[in-house]
Structures are given as C-alpha cells and as structure tokens.
Short mmCIF file of C-alpha atoms and ligand atoms in Angstrom, two decimals:
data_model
loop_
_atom_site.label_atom_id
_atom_site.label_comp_id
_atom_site.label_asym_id
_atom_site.label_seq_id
_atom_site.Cartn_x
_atom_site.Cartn_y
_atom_site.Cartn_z
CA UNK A 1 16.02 13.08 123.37
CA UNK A 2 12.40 13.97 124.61
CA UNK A 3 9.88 10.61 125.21
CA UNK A 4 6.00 11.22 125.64
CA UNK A 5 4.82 7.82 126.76
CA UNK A 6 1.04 7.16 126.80
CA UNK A 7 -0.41 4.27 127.78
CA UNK A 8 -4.07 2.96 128.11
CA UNK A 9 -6.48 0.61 127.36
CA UNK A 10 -7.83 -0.32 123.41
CA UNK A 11 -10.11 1.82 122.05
CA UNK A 12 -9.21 5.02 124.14
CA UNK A 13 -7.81 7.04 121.13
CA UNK A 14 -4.25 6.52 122.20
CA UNK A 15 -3.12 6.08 118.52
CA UNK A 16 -5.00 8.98 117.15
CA UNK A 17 -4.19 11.14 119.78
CA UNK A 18 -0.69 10.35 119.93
CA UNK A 19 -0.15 10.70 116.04
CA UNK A 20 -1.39 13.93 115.93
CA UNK A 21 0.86 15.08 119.35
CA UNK A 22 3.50 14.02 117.87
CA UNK A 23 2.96 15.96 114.77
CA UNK A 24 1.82 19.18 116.65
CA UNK A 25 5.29 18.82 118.46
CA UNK A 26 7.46 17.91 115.04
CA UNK A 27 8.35 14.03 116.85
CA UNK A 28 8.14 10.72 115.72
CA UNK A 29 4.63 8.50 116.64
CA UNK A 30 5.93 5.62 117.29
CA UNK A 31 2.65 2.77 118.00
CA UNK A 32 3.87 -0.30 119.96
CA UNK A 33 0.91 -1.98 119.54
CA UNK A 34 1.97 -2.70 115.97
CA UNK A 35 5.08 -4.86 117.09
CA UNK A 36 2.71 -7.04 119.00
CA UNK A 37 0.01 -7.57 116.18
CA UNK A 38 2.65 -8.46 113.74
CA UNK A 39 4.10 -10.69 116.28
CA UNK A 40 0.60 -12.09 116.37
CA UNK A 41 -0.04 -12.20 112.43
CA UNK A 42 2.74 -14.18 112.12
CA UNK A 43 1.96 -16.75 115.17
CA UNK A 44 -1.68 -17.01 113.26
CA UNK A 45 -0.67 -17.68 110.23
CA UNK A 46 2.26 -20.15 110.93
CA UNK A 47 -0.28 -21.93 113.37
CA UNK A 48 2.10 -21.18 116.28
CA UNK A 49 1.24 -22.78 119.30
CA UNK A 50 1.91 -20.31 122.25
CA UNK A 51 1.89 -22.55 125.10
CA UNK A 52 5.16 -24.34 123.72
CA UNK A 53 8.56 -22.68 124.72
CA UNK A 54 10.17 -24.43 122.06
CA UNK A 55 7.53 -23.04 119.48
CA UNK A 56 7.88 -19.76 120.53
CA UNK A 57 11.62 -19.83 120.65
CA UNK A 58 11.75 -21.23 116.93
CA UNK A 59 9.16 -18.22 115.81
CA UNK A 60 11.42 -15.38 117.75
CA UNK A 61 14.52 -16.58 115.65
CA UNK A 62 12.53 -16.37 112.42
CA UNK A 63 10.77 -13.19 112.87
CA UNK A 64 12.23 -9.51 111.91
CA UNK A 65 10.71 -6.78 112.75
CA UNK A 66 11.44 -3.73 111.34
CA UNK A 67 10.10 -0.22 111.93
CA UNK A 68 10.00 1.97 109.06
CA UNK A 69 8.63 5.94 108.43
CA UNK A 70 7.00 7.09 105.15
CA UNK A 71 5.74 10.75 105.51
CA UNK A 72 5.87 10.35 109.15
CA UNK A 73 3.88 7.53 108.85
CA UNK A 74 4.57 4.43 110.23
CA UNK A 75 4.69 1.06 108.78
CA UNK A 76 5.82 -2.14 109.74
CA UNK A 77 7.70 -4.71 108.17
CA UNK A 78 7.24 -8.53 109.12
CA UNK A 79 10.13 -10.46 107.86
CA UNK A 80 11.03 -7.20 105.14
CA UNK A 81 6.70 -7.44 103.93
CA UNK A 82 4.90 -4.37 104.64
CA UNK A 83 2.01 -6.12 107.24
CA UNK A 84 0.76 -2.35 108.30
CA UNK A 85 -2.31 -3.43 106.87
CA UNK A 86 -2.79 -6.75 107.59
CA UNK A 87 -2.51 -6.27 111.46
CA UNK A 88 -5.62 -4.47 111.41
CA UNK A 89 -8.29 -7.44 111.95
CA UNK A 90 -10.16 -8.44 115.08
CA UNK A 91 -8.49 -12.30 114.76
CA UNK A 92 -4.85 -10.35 114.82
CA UNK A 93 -5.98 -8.00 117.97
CA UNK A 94 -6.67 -10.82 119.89
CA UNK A 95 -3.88 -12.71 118.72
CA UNK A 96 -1.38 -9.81 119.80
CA UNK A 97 -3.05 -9.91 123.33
CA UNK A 98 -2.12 -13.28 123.36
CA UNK A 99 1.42 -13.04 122.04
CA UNK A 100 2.16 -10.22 124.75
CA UNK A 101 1.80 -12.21 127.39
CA UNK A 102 4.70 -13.78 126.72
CA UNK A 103 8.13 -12.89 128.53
CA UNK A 104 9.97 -13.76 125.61
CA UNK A 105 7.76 -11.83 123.02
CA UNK A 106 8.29 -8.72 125.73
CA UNK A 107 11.95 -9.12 125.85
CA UNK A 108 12.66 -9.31 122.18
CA UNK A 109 10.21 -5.98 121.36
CA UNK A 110 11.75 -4.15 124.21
CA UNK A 111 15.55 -2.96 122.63
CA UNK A 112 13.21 -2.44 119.14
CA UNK A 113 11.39 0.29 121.27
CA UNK A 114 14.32 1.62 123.40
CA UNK A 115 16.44 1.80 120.45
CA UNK A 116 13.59 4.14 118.74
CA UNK A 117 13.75 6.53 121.66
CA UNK A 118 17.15 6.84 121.78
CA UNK A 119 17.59 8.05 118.49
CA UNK A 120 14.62 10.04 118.31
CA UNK A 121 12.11 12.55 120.07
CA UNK A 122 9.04 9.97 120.59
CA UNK A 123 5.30 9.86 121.61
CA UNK A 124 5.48 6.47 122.12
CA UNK A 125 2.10 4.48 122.93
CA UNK A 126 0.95 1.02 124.37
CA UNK A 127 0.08 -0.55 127.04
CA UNK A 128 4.09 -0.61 129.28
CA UNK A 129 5.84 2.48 127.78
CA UNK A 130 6.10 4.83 131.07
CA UNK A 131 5.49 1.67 133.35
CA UNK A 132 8.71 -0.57 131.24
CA UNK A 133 9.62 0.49 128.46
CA UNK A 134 10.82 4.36 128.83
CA UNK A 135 10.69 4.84 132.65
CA UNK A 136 12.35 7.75 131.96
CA UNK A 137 10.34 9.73 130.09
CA UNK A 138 10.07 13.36 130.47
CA UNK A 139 5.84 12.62 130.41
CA UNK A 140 3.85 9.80 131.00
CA UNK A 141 -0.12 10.16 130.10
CA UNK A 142 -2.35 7.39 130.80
CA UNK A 143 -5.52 7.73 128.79
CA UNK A 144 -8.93 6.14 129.63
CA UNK A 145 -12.60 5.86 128.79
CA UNK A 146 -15.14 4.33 129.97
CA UNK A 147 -15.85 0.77 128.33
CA UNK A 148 -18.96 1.20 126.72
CA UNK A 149 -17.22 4.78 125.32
CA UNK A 150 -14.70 2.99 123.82
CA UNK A 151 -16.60 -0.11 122.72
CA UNK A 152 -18.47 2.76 120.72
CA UNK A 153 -16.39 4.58 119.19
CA UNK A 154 -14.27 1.32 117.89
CA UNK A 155 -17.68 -0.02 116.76
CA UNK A 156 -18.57 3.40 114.70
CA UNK A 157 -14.56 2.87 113.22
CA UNK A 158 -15.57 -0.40 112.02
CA UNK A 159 -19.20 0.56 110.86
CA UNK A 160 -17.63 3.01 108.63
CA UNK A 161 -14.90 0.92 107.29
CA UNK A 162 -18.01 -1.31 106.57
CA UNK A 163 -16.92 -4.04 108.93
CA UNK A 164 -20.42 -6.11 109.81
CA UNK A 165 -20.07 -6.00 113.38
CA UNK A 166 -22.59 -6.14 116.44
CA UNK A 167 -21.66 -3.23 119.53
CA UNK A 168 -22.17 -6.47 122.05
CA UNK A 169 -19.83 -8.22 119.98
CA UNK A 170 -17.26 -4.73 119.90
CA UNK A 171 -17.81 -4.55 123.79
CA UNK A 172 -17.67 -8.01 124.62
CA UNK A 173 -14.15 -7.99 123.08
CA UNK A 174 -12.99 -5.00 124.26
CA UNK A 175 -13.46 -6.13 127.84
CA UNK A 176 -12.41 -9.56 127.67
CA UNK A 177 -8.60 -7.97 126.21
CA UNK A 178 -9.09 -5.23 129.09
CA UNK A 179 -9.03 -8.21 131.42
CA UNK A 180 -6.01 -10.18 129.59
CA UNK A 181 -3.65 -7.14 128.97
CA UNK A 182 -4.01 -6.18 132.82
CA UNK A 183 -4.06 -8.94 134.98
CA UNK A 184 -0.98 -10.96 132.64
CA UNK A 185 1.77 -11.56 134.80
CA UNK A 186 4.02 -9.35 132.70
CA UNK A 187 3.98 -5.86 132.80
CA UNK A 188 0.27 -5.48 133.11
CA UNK A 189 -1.52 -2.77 131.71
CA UNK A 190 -1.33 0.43 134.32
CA UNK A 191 -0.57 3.90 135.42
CA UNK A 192 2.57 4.08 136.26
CA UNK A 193 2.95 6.43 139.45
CA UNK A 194 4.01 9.37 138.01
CA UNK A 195 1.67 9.31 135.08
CA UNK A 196 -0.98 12.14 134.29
CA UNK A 197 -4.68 10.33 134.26
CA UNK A 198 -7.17 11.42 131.45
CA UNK A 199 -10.31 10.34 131.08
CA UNK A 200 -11.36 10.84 127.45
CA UNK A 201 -15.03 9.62 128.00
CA UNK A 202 -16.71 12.89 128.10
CA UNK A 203 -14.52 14.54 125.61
CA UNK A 204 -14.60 15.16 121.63
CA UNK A 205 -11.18 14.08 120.17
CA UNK A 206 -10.03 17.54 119.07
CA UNK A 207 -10.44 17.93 122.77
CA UNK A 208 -8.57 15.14 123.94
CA UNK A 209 -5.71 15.96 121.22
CA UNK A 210 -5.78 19.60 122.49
CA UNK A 211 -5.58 18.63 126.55
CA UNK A 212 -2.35 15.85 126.07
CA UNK A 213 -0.67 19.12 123.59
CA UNK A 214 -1.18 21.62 126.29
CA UNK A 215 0.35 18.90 128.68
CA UNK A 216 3.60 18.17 126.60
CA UNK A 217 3.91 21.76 126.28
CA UNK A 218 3.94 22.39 129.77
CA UNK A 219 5.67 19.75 131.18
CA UNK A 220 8.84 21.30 128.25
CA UNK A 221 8.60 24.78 129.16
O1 DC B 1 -2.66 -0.99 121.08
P1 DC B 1 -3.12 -2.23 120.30
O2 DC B 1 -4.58 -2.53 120.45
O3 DC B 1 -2.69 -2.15 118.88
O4 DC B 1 -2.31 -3.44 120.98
C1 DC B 1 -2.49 -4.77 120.60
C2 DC B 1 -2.19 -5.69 121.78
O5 DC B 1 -0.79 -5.63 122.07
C3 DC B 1 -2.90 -5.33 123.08
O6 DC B 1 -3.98 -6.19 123.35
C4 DC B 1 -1.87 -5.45 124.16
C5 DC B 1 -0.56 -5.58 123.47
N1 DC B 1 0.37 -4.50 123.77
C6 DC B 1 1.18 -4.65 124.86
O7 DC B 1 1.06 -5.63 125.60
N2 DC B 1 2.13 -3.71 125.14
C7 DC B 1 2.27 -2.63 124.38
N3 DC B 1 3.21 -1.73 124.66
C8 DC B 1 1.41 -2.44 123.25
C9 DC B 1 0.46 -3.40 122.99
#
C-alpha cells in the first residue's frame, strides 16, 4: 500500500490539496480532521465535560465512528448518522482542538486511521499522520502559510458560504488553535524529520495542488 501523509496547520489548504492529490493519483483522501470534529460534535452536544476521565471514558464507549466513501467522497458517520455536515461550524473546530488533546481520544482514532492505510493507497491529512500515525509513509509533506494567509483565505470560505464573520475574529481563532494543537502534550502539531516543507503563502492553489503532485510522483518513480 502507498501512504502520502500531509500534515499542517488549519487553514493551509491541506484538505483541498490533498483531495485533489489523491484523485490525480486514483487513491483514497482520507481527512483525519473529521474523526476529531465528530468526536467534538458529540462531546458538545452531550455537554461532555473533558477534564473528567470518567466522562470521557463513558463518551469513548458510546461513540462509533465510522468512515464511509460515496463517489470518493468522504463522509462520516457518528453513531451510524451522517455528521459530514454538521462538523463544519466554528463551535465544533474548536471543540475538536479540544477533544484531541486527549490521550484517550488519540488512542481510540489511531487503529480507525491505520486500519484505512492498510487496506488502501491513502493521502492521509492532519495534524500527526507522518509524525504518529503512518511513520512509514512512502511521503510526508508538511504544508504551511503564513497566519494572516490562512486567516484569509478561511475568512473568504466563510464570506462566500455567507457566514457573518469578522477577519480579526477568523485570525484570532486561527492562532489561538495554532497554539493549542502544537504545544498539547500529545503528539503536537510538527514536521516530522523526514517531511518535505511547503510554504503555500505565496502560491495560487492550482499551484500548490500541482507542486505536492509533482512530489508524489517523484518520490514513486
Ligand atoms: O484539520 P481540522 O481543522 O479539521 O482538524 C480539527 C482539529 O482536530 C484540529 O484543531 C486539530 C485536531 N486534529 C489532530 O489533532 N490530529 C489530526 N490528525 C487531525 C486533526
């Protein structure tokens, strides 16, 4: 089996990017971010609170996760409800930083997204894949942008989708989950050593989506 990982911090077009590699290349996209937010949908919306081990325990043995693929496409299933949609929020980002702090939360994702790269060629993205996750992989990308780049273009994503939203507001919570996701104690976001670096900020997307191509390509031939 052949695993892309690429990891990165939010907003640096890991998902878009990735999707579209892993068309180009005829593998699965598979976007761990996902587990996490649904992870944190449900700890939202059950009122979990996260600093009890007991709580947390209790929400691990009700939660299942499953992955599925329509058209390539994938969607996630929280307890066998389609959530794909509902994981989408600011409240539910924020929540999934929270939620993947958490040792246990880590553990239980991590055979969900081994098991998916065992069985199938992946471009797998998040924030541990080539660090944790698959530290194996035949290529590990870590993809960056400056803050206020990505603040940006998350901000014109949310403009269009006619979100009412202020950039400070976009920025502000961009950097403060920067700061959680890599300084947690628990796999914290970051290059792993043998990961290529790209820095997206000065680039279009059809040029970012072009450069990580070129580099799968190369690192198969
Ligand atoms: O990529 P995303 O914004 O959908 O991820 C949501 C949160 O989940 C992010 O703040 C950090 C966490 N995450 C993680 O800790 N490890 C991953 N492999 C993927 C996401």
């Amino acid at each position: 089996m052949i695993a892309v990982a690429i990891d990165g911090p939010a907003g640096a077009g890991k998902s878009t990017i990735a999707r579209q590699a892993a068309k180009a290349m005829g593998f699965i996209y598979v976007d761990t971010g996902a587990l996490y937010r649904a992870i944190g949908l449900y700890a939202l919306q059950n009122g979990v609170d996260l600093s009890c081990e007991r709580n947390v325990d209790q929400m691990l043995s009700d939660i299942k996760i499953t992955l599925s693929f329509v058209n390539e496409e994938q969607r996630v299933l929280l307890c066998g409800r389609d959530v794909s949609m509902d994981i989408r929020t600011p409240e539910v980002s924020m929540a999934a930083s929270n939620v993947s702090a958490l040792p246990k939360v880590r553990a239980f994702l991590f055979d969900l997204q081994q098991e998916m790269a065992h069985t199938h060629n992946v471009v797998m993205d998040g924030r541990d894949i080539g660090t944790v996750v698959l530290p194996h992989a035949q290529l590990k990308i870590f993809l960056t942008a400056s803050p206020e780049e990505r603040a940006k273009r998350r901000y014109e994503e949310l403009l269009q989708k006619g979100a009412q939203v202020s950039f400070e507001d976009v920025l502000k919570d961009l950097k403060e989950r920067d700061y959680q996701d890599s300084h947690r104690e628990i796999a914290p976001l970051k290059p792993a050593q043998d990961a290529v670096l790209v820095d997206t900020t000065a680039c279009t997307l059809q040029q970012s989506i072009d450069r990580i191509i070129d580099l799968i390509k190369e690192r198969l031939s």
